[in-house]
Amino acid sequence: DIVMTQSPDSLAVSLGERATINCKSSQSVLYSSDNKNYLAWYQQKPGQPPKLLIYWASTRESGVPDRFSGSGSGTDFTLTISSLQAEDVAVYYCQQCYRGYTFGQGTKLEIK
Amino acid sequence: EVQLVESGGGFVQPGGSLRLSCVASGFTFSSYWMSWVRQAPGKGLEWVANIKQDGNEKYYVDSVKGRFTISRDNAKNSLYLQMNSLRVEDTAVYSCARGQVTGTNWFAPWGQGTPVTVSS
């Protein structure tokens, strides 16, 4: 199984500041035949199901604010929120779909 | 609006069975791969199973193989998960989630989920 490890487990950021969440896979999720990274990011607010934010590591889902961005390739990925808003308080998960489907343990984002 | 609504969860003793249902609306259900994903209390997310549009391809996480069966009825826009030989570690909120037309890569959207508690 491909193990996804996120860091940090929790993060407190001031409103308007940048938030950065990291995700590392135990093996590369870059598929050589199409040069795509099989990596997605989700946001889960309390009492709600996860919501897709980013797929192919850096493609923003329709309707997702452009303050959310994804980057990285191979085994190391980053979700960045450029200017934290109050409504961004949530748990964020990365997920690989290169071989099966496995999720990171989640990163809890709070306001400082 | 795309919507997925699960039902059928509940309390069951170890070794028991439950059948979960998910009704889809707002999109052409028969065009998409569908999945079940679960989240144990206070824990992370675990993909459980997925099924192709015509039901002829089904895949499962190792921990449920031989015990769970995923199925669908495109005429009823419905997805199912038959869960047998339930274990305490199957306790979780089970959500159905839509994949893509070409396969399953990411999950969007998800239903609110139905809770399953396995306990003696």
PDB file of N, CA, C and O in Angstrom, chain A residues 18 20-24 29 37 39-41 54-60 68-81 94:
ATOM      1  N   ARG A  18      -0.438  33.079   5.271  1.00  0.00           N
ATOM      2  CA  ARG A  18      -0.332  31.886   4.425  1.00  0.00           C
ATOM      3  C   ARG A  18      -0.320  30.631   5.277  1.00  0.00           C
ATOM      4  O   ARG A  18       0.338  30.592   6.321  1.00  0.00           O
ATOM      5  N   THR A  20       0.417  26.444   4.963  1.00  0.00           N
ATOM      6  CA  THR A  20       1.056  25.446   4.114  1.00  0.00           C
ATOM      7  C   THR A  20       0.958  24.072   4.772  1.00  0.00           C
ATOM      8  O   THR A  20       1.346  23.905   5.934  1.00  0.00           O
ATOM      9  N   ILE A  21       0.431  23.126   4.018  1.00  0.00           N
ATOM     10  CA  ILE A  21       0.280  21.745   4.491  1.00  0.00           C
ATOM     11  C   ILE A  21       1.043  20.839   3.542  1.00  0.00           C
ATOM     12  O   ILE A  21       0.913  20.967   2.320  1.00  0.00           O
ATOM     13  N   ASN A  22       1.807  19.921   4.107  1.00  0.00           N
ATOM     14  CA  ASN A  22       2.637  19.030   3.309  1.00  0.00           C
ATOM     15  C   ASN A  22       2.093  17.609   3.312  1.00  0.00           C
ATOM     16  O   ASN A  22       1.474  17.162   4.279  1.00  0.00           O
ATOM     17  N   CYS A  23       2.374  16.912   2.232  1.00  0.00           N
ATOM     18  CA  CYS A  23       1.938  15.526   2.076  1.00  0.00           C
ATOM     19  C   CYS A  23       3.052  14.756   1.372  1.00  0.00           C
ATOM     20  O   CYS A  23       3.550  15.197   0.332  1.00  0.00           O
ATOM     21  N   LYS A  24       3.438  13.641   1.964  1.00  0.00           N
ATOM     22  CA  LYS A  24       4.509  12.828   1.389  1.00  0.00           C
ATOM     23  C   LYS A  24       3.984  11.415   1.171  1.00  0.00           C
ATOM     24  O   LYS A  24       3.379  10.814   2.068  1.00  0.00           O
ATOM     25  N   VAL A  29       3.811   8.948  -6.997  1.00  0.00           N
ATOM     26  CA  VAL A  29       2.461   8.861  -7.566  1.00  0.00           C
ATOM     27  C   VAL A  29       2.406   9.556  -8.923  1.00  0.00           C
ATOM     28  O   VAL A  29       1.329   9.895  -9.411  1.00  0.00           O
ATOM     29  N   ASN A  37       0.459  13.615 -11.739  1.00  0.00           N
ATOM     30  CA  ASN A  37       0.555  13.154 -10.354  1.00  0.00           C
ATOM     31  C   ASN A  37      -0.837  12.799  -9.847  1.00  0.00           C
ATOM     32  O   ASN A  37      -1.742  13.641  -9.859  1.00  0.00           O
ATOM     33  N   LEU A  39      -2.778  12.659  -7.282  1.00  0.00           N
ATOM     34  CA  LEU A  39      -2.833  13.190  -5.924  1.00  0.00           C
ATOM     35  C   LEU A  39      -3.929  14.236  -5.852  1.00  0.00           C
ATOM     36  O   LEU A  39      -4.016  15.123  -6.710  1.00  0.00           O
ATOM     37  N   ALA A  40      -4.779  14.106  -4.829  1.00  0.00           N
ATOM     38  CA  ALA A  40      -5.867  15.057  -4.623  1.00  0.00           C
ATOM     39  C   ALA A  40      -5.837  15.594  -3.201  1.00  0.00           C
ATOM     40  O   ALA A  40      -5.249  14.987  -2.299  1.00  0.00           O
ATOM     41  N   TRP A  41      -6.483  16.745  -3.025  1.00  0.00           N
ATOM     42  CA  TRP A  41      -6.618  17.369  -1.700  1.00  0.00           C
ATOM     43  C   TRP A  41      -8.096  17.616  -1.403  1.00  0.00           C
ATOM     44  O   TRP A  41      -8.851  18.008  -2.299  1.00  0.00           O
ATOM     45  N   ILE A  54      -8.513  20.037  -4.908  1.00  0.00           N
ATOM     46  CA  ILE A  54      -7.435  19.981  -5.906  1.00  0.00           C
ATOM     47  C   ILE A  54      -7.314  18.545  -6.401  1.00  0.00           C
ATOM     48  O   ILE A  54      -7.416  17.603  -5.604  1.00  0.00           O
ATOM     49  N   TYR A  55      -7.107  18.368  -7.707  1.00  0.00           N
ATOM     50  CA  TYR A  55      -6.782  17.049  -8.241  1.00  0.00           C
ATOM     51  C   TYR A  55      -5.631  17.184  -9.221  1.00  0.00           C
ATOM     52  O   TYR A  55      -5.254  18.311  -9.593  1.00  0.00           O
ATOM     53  N   TRP A  56      -5.060  16.053  -9.635  1.00  0.00           N
ATOM     54  CA  TRP A  56      -3.821  16.049 -10.424  1.00  0.00           C
ATOM     55  C   TRP A  56      -2.758  16.919  -9.747  1.00  0.00           C
ATOM     56  O   TRP A  56      -1.956  17.566 -10.410  1.00  0.00           O
ATOM     57  N   ALA A  57      -2.803  16.986  -8.425  1.00  0.00           N
ATOM     58  CA  ALA A  57      -1.836  17.684  -7.569  1.00  0.00           C
ATOM     59  C   ALA A  57      -1.940  19.197  -7.623  1.00  0.00           C
ATOM     60  O   ALA A  57      -1.569  19.866  -6.648  1.00  0.00           O
ATOM     61  N   SER A  58      -2.412  19.754  -8.734  1.00  0.00           N
ATOM     62  CA  SER A  58      -2.385  21.212  -8.860  1.00  0.00           C
ATOM     63  C   SER A  58      -3.584  21.814  -9.590  1.00  0.00           C
ATOM     64  O   SER A  58      -3.631  23.031  -9.777  1.00  0.00           O
ATOM     65  N   THR A  59      -4.540  20.986 -10.013  1.00  0.00           N
ATOM     66  CA  THR A  59      -5.720  21.489 -10.717  1.00  0.00           C
ATOM     67  C   THR A  59      -6.834  21.781  -9.728  1.00  0.00           C
ATOM     68  O   THR A  59      -7.290  20.881  -9.017  1.00  0.00           O
ATOM     69  N   ARG A  60      -7.244  23.019  -9.675  1.00  0.00           N
ATOM     70  CA  ARG A  60      -8.282  23.427  -8.743  1.00  0.00           C
ATOM     71  C   ARG A  60      -9.652  22.961  -9.243  1.00  0.00           C
ATOM     72  O   ARG A  60      -9.998  23.154 -10.411  1.00  0.00           O
ATOM     73  N   PHE A  68      -6.556  28.816  -2.795  1.00  0.00           N
ATOM     74  CA  PHE A  68      -6.107  27.440  -2.610  1.00  0.00           C
ATOM     75  C   PHE A  68      -5.266  27.027  -3.822  1.00  0.00           C
ATOM     76  O   PHE A  68      -5.698  27.161  -4.959  1.00  0.00           O
ATOM     77  N   SER A  69      -4.080  26.499  -3.553  1.00  0.00           N
ATOM     78  CA  SER A  69      -3.254  26.008  -4.654  1.00  0.00           C
ATOM     79  C   SER A  69      -2.507  24.753  -4.221  1.00  0.00           C
ATOM     80  O   SER A  69      -2.199  24.573  -3.036  1.00  0.00           O
ATOM     81  N   GLY A  70      -2.224  23.894  -5.182  1.00  0.00           N
ATOM     82  CA  GLY A  70      -1.485  22.667  -4.925  1.00  0.00           C
ATOM     83  C   GLY A  70      -0.227  22.634  -5.765  1.00  0.00           C
ATOM     84  O   GLY A  70      -0.210  23.121  -6.893  1.00  0.00           O
ATOM     85  N   SER A  71       0.815  22.044  -5.205  1.00  0.00           N
ATOM     86  CA  SER A  71       2.075  21.941  -5.930  1.00  0.00           C
ATOM     87  C   SER A  71       2.783  20.655  -5.529  1.00  0.00           C
ATOM     88  O   SER A  71       2.365  19.962  -4.599  1.00  0.00           O
ATOM     89  N   GLY A  72       3.863  20.359  -6.243  1.00  0.00           N
ATOM     90  CA  GLY A  72       4.667  19.182  -5.934  1.00  0.00           C
ATOM     91  C   GLY A  72       4.594  18.136  -7.015  1.00  0.00           C
ATOM     92  O   GLY A  72       3.762  18.203  -7.927  1.00  0.00           O
ATOM     93  N   SER A  73       5.474  17.155  -6.905  1.00  0.00           N
ATOM     94  CA  SER A  73       5.516  16.074  -7.884  1.00  0.00           C
ATOM     95  C   SER A  73       6.256  14.880  -7.295  1.00  0.00           C
ATOM     96  O   SER A  73       7.119  15.046  -6.415  1.00  0.00           O
ATOM     97  N   GLY A  74       5.898  13.698  -7.780  1.00  0.00           N
ATOM     98  CA  GLY A  74       6.600  12.502  -7.345  1.00  0.00           C
ATOM     99  C   GLY A  74       6.116  12.013  -5.991  1.00  0.00           C
ATOM    100  O   GLY A  74       5.117  11.280  -5.910  1.00  0.00           O
ATOM    101  N   THR A  75       6.812  12.407  -4.940  1.00  0.00           N
ATOM    102  CA  THR A  75       6.440  11.954  -3.591  1.00  0.00           C
ATOM    103  C   THR A  75       6.141  13.105  -2.623  1.00  0.00           C
ATOM    104  O   THR A  75       5.701  12.841  -1.500  1.00  0.00           O
ATOM    105  N   ASP A  76       6.405  14.325  -3.014  1.00  0.00           N
ATOM    106  CA  ASP A  76       6.259  15.458  -2.092  1.00  0.00           C
ATOM    107  C   ASP A  76       5.325  16.518  -2.650  1.00  0.00           C
ATOM    108  O   ASP A  76       5.556  17.052  -3.748  1.00  0.00           O
ATOM    109  N   PHE A  77       4.290  16.831  -1.863  1.00  0.00           N
ATOM    110  CA  PHE A  77       3.237  17.725  -2.316  1.00  0.00           C
ATOM    111  C   PHE A  77       2.899  18.736  -1.234  1.00  0.00           C
ATOM    112  O   PHE A  77       3.113  18.492  -0.039  1.00  0.00           O
ATOM    113  N   THR A  78       2.330  19.866  -1.684  1.00  0.00           N
ATOM    114  CA  THR A  78       1.982  20.944  -0.769  1.00  0.00           C
ATOM    115  C   THR A  78       0.645  21.533  -1.155  1.00  0.00           C
ATOM    116  O   THR A  78       0.371  21.754  -2.338  1.00  0.00           O
ATOM    117  N   LEU A  79      -0.186  21.770  -0.145  1.00  0.00           N
ATOM    118  CA  LEU A  79      -1.413  22.558  -0.309  1.00  0.00           C
ATOM    119  C   LEU A  79      -1.152  23.900   0.360  1.00  0.00           C
ATOM    120  O   LEU A  79      -0.739  23.948   1.530  1.00  0.00           O
ATOM    121  N   THR A  80      -1.370  24.979  -0.365  1.00  0.00           N
ATOM    122  CA  THR A  80      -1.147  26.312   0.163  1.00  0.00           C
ATOM    123  C   THR A  80      -2.433  27.111   0.123  1.00  0.00           C
ATOM    124  O   THR A  80      -3.144  27.101  -0.890  1.00  0.00           O
ATOM    125  N   ILE A  81      -2.741  27.752   1.231  1.00  0.00           N
ATOM    126  CA  ILE A  81      -3.825  28.729   1.286  1.00  0.00           C
ATOM    127  C   ILE A  81      -3.135  30.072   1.415  1.00  0.00           C
ATOM    128  O   ILE A  81      -2.470  30.355   2.423  1.00  0.00           O
ATOM    129  N   CYS A  94      -4.834  14.760   2.076  1.00  0.00           N
ATOM    130  CA  CYS A  94      -4.362  14.411   0.741  1.00  0.00           C
ATOM    131  C   CYS A  94      -4.762  12.965   0.466  1.00  0.00           C
ATOM    132  O   CYS A  94      -5.036  12.193   1.399  1.00  0.00           O
TER     133      CYS A  94
END
